[in-house]
PDB file of N, CA and C in Angstrom:
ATOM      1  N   UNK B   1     108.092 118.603  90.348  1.00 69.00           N
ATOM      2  CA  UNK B   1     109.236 118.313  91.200  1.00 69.00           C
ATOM      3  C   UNK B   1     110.349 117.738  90.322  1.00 69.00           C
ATOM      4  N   UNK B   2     111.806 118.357  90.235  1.00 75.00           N
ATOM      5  CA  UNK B   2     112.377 117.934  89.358  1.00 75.00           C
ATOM      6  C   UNK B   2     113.095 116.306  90.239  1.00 75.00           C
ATOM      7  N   UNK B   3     113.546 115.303  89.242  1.00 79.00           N
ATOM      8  CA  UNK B   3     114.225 114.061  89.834  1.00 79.00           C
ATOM      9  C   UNK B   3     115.254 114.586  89.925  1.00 79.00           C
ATOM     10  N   UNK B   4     115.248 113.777  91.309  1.00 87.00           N
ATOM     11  CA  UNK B   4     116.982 114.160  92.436  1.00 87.00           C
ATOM     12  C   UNK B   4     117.238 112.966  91.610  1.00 87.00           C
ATOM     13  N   UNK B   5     119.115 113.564  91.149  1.00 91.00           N
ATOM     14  CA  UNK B   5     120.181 112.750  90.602  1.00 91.00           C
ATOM     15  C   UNK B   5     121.120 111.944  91.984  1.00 91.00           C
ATOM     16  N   UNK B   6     120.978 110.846  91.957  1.00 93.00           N
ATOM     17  CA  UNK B   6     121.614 109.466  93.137  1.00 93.00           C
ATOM     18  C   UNK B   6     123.178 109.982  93.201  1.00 93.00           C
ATOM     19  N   UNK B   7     123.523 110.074  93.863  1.00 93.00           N
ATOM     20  CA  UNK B   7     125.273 110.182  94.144  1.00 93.00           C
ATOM     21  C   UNK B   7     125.405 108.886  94.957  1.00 93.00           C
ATOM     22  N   UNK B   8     126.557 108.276  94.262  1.00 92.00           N
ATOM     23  CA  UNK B   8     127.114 107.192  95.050  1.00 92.00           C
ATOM     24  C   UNK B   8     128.586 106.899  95.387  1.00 92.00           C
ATOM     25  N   UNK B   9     128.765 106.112  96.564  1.00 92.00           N
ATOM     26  CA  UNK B   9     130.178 106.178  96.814  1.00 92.00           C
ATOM     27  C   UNK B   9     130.021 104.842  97.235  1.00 92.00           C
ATOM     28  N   UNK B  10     131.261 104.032  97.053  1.00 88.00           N
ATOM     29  CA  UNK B  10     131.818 102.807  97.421  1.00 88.00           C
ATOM     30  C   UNK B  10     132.583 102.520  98.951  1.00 88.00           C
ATOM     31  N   UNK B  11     132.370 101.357 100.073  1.00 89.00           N
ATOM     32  CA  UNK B  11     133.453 101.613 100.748  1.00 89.00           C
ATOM     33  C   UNK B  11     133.761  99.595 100.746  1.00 89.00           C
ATOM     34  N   UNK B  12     134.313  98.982 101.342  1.00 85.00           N
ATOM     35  CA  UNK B  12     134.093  97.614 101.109  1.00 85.00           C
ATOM     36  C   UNK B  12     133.298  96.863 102.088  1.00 85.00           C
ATOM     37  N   UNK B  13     132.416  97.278 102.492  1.00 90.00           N
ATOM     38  CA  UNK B  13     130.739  96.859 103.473  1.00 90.00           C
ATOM     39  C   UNK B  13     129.855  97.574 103.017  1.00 90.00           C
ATOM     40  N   UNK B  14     129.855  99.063 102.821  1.00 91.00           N
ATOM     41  CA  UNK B  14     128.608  99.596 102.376  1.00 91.00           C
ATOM     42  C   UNK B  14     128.678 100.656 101.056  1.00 91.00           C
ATOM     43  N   UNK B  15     127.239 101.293 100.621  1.00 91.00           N
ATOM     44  CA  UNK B  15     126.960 101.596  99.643  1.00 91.00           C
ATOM     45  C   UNK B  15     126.693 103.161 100.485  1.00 91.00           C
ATOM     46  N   UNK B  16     127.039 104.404  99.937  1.00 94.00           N
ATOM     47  CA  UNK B  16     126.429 105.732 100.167  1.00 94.00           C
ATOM     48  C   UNK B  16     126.067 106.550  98.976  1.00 94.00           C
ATOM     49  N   UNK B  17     124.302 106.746  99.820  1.00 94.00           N
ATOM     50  CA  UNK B  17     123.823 107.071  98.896  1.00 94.00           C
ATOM     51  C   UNK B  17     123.059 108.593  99.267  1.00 94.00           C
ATOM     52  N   UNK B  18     122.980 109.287  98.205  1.00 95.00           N
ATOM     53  CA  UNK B  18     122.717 110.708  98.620  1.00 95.00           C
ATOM     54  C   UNK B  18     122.100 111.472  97.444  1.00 95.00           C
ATOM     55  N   UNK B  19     120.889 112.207  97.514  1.00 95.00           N
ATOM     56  CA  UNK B  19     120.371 113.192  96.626  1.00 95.00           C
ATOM     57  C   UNK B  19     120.068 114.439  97.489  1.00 95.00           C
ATOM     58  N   UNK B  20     118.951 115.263  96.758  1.00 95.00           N
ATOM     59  CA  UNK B  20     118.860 116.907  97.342  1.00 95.00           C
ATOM     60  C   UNK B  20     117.261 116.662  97.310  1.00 95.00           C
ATOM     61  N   UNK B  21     116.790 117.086  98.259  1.00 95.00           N
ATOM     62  CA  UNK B  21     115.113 116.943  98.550  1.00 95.00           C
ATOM     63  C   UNK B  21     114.868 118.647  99.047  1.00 95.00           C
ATOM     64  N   UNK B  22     113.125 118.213  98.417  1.00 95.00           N
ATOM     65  CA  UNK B  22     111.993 119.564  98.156  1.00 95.00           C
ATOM     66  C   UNK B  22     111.502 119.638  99.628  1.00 95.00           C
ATOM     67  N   UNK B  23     111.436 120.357 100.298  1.00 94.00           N
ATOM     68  CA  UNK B  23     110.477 120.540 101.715  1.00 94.00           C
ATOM     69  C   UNK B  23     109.240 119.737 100.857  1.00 94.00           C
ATOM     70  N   UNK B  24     107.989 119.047 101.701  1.00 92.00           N
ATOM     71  CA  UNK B  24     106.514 118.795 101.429  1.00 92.00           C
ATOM     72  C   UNK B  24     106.649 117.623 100.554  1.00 92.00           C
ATOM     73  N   UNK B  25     107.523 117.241 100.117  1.00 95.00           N
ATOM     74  CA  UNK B  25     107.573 115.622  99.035  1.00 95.00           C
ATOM     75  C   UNK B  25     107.955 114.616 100.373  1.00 95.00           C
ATOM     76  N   UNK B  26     107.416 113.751 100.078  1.00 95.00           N
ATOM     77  CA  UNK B  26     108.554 112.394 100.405  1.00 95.00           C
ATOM     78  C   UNK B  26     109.350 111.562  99.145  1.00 95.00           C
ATOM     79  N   UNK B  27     110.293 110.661  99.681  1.00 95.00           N
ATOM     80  CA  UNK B  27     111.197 110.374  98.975  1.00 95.00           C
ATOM     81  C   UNK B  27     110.987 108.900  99.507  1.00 95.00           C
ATOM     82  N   UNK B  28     111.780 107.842  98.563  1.00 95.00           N
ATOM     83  CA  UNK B  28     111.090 106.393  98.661  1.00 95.00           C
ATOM     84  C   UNK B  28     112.472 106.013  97.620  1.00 95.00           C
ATOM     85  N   UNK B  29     113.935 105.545  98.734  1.00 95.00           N
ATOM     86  CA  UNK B  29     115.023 105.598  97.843  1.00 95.00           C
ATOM     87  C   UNK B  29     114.262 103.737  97.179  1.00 95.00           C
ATOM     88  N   UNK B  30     114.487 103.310  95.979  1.00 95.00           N
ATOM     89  CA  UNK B  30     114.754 101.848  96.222  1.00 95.00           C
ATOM     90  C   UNK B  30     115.651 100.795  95.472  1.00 95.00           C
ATOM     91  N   UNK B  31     115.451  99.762  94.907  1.00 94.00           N
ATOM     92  CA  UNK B  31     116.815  99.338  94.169  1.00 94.00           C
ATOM     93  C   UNK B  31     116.334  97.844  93.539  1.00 94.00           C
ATOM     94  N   UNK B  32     116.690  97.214  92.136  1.00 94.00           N
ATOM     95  CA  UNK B  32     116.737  96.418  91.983  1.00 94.00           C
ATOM     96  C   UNK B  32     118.203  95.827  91.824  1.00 94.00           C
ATOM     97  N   UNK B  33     118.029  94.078  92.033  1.00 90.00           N
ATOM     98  CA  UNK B  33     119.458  93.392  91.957  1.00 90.00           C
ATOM     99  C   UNK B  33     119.521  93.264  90.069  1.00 90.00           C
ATOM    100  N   UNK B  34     118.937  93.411  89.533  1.00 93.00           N
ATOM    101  CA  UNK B  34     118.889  93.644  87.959  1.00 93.00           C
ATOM    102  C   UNK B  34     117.999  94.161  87.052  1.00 93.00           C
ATOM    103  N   UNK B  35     117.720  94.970  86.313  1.00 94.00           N
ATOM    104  CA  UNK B  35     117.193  95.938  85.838  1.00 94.00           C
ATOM    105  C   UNK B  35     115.994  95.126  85.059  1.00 94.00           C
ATOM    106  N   UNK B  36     116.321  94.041  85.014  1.00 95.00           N
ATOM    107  CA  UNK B  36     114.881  93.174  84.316  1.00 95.00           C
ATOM    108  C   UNK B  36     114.172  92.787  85.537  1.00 95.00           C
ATOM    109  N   UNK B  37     114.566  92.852  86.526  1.00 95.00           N
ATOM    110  CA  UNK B  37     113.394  92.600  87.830  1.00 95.00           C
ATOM    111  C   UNK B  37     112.010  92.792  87.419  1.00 95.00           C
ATOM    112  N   UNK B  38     111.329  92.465  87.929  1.00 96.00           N
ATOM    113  CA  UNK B  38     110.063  93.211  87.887  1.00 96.00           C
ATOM    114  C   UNK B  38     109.692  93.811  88.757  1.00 96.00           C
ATOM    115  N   UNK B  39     109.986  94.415  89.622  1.00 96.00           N
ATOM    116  CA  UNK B  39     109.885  95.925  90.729  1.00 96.00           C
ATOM    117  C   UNK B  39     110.873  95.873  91.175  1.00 96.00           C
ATOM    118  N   UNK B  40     110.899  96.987  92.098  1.00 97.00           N
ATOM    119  CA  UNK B  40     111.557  97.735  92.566  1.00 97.00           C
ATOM    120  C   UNK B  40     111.444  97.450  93.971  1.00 97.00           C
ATOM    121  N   UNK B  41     112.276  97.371  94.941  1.00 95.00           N
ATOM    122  CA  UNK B  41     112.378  96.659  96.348  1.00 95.00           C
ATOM    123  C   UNK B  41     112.108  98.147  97.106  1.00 95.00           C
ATOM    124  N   UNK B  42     111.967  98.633  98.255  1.00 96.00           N
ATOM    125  CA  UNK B  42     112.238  99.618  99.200  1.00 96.00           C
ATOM    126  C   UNK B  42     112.800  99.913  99.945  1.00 96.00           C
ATOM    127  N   UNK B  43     113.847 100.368  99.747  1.00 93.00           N
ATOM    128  CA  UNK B  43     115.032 100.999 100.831  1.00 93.00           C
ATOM    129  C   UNK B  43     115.013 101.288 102.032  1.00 93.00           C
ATOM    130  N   UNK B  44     114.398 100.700 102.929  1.00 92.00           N
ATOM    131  CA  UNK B  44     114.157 101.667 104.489  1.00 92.00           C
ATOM    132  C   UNK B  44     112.475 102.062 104.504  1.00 92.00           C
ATOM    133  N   UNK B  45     112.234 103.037 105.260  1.00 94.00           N
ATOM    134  CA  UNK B  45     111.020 104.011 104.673  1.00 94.00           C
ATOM    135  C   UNK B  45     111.094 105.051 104.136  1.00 94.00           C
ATOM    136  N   UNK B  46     109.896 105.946 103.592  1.00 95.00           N
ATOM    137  CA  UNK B  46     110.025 107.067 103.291  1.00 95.00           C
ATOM    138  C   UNK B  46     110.520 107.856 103.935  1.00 95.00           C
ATOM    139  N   UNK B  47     111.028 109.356 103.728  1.00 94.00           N
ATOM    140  CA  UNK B  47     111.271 110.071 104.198  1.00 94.00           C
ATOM    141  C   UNK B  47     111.140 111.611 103.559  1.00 94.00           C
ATOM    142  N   UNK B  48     110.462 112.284 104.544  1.00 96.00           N
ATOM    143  CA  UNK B  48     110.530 113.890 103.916  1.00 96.00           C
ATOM    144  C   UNK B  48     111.202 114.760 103.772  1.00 96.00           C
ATOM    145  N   UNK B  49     111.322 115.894 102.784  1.00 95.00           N
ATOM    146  CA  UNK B  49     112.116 116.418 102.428  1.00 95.00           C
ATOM    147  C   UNK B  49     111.946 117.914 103.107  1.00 95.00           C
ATOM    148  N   UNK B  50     113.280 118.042 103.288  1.00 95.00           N
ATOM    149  CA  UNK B  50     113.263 119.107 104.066  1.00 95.00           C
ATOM    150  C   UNK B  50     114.125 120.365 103.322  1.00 95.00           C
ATOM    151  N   UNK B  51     114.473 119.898 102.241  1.00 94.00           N
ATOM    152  CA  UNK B  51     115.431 121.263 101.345  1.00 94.00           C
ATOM    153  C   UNK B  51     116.644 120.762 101.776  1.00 94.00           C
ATOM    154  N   UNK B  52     117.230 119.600 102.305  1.00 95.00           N
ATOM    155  CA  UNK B  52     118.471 119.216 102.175  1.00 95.00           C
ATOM    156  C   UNK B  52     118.969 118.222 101.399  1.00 95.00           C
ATOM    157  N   UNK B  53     120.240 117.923 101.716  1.00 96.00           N
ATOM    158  CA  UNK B  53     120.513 116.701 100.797  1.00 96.00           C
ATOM    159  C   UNK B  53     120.593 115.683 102.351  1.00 96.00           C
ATOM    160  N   UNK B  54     120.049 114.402 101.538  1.00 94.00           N
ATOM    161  CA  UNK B  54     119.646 112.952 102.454  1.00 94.00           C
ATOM    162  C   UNK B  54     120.713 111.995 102.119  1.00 94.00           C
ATOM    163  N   UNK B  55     121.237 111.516 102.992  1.00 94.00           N
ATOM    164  CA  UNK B  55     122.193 110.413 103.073  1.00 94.00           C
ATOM    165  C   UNK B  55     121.538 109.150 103.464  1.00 94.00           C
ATOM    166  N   UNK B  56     121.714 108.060 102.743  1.00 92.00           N
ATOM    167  CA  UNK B  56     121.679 106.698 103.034  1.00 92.00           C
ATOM    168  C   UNK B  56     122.705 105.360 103.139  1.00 92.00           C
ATOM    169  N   UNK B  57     122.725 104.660 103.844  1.00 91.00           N
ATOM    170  CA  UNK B  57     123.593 103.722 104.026  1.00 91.00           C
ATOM    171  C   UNK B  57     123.113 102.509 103.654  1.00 91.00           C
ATOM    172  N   UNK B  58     124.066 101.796 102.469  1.00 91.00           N
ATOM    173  CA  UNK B  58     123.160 100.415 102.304  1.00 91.00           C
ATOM    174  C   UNK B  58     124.462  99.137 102.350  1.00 91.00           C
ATOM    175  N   UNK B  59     124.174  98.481 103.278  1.00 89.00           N
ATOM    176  CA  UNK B  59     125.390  97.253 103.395  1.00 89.00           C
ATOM    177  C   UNK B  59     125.608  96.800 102.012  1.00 89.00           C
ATOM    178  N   UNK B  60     126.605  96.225 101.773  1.00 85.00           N
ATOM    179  CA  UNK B  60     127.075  95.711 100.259  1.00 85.00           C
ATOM    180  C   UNK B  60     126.280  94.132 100.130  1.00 85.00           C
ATOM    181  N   UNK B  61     125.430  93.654  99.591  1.00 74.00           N
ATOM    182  CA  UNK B  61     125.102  92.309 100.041  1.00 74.00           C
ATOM    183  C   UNK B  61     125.589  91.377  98.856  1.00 74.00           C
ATOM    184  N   UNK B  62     125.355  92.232  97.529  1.00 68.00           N
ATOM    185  CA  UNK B  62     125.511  91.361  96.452  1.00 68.00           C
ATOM    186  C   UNK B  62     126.604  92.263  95.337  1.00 68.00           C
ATOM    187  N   UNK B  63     126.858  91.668  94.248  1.00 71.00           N
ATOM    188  CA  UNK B  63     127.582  92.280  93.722  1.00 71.00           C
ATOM    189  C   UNK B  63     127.367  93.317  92.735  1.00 71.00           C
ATOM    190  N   UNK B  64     126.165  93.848  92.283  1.00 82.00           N
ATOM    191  CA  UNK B  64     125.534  95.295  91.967  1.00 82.00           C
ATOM    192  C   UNK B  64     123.902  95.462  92.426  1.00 82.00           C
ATOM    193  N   UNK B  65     124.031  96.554  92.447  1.00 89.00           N
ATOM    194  CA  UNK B  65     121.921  96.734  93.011  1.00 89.00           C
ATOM    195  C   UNK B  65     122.465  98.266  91.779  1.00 89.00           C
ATOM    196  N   UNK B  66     121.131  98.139  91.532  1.00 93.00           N
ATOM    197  CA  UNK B  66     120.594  99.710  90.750  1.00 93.00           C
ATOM    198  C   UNK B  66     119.113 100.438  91.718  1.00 93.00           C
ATOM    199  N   UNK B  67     119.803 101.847  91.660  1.00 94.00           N
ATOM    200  CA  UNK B  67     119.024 102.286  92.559  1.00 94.00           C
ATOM    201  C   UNK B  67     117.643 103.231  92.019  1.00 94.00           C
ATOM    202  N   UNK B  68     116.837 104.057  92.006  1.00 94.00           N
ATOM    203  CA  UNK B  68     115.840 104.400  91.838  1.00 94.00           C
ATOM    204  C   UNK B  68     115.465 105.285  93.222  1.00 94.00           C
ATOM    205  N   UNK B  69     115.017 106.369  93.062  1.00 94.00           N
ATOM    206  CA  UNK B  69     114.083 107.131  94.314  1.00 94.00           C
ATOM    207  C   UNK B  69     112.517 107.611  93.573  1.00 94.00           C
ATOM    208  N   UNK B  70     111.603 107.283  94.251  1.00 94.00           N
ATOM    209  CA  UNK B  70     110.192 107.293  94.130  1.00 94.00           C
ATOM    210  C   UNK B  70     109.970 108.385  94.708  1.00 94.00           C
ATOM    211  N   UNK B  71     108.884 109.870  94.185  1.00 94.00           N
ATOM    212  CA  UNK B  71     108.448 110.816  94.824  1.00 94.00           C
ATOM    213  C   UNK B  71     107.090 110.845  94.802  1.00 94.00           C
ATOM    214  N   UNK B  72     106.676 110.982  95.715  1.00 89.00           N
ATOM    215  CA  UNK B  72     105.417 111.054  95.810  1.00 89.00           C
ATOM    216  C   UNK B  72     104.917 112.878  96.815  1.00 89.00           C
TER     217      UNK B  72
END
């Protein structure tokens, strides 16, 4: 399964976030507040892929998150 590349857009409350999903995978967007974290938090729940591209909405809480999607 190749890794879906994160598209992001800015608005001043929230974060949009969007890749392209495989029918039969799930997807597991998630995010740390700094890259030395030691895991990775979970975005919502999973969700399956259906051969489209998936949109997510994430309120702005802090002043950067780095994101990550998990396939399983």
């Amino acid at each position: 399964v190749p890794v879906p590349t994160i598209n992001g857009s800015a608005s001043s409350t929230n974060m949009s976030l969007s890749f392209p999903t495989q029918a039969g995978f799930k997807y597991q967007l998630q995010y740390k507040n700094n890259l030395t974290d030691a895991s990775w938090i979970a975005l919502g729940s999973p969700v399956t892929g259906n051969g489209a591209v998936m949109i997510f909405s994430d309120p702005i809480a802090t002043s950067r998150r780095f994101y990550s999607v998990s396939i399983q």
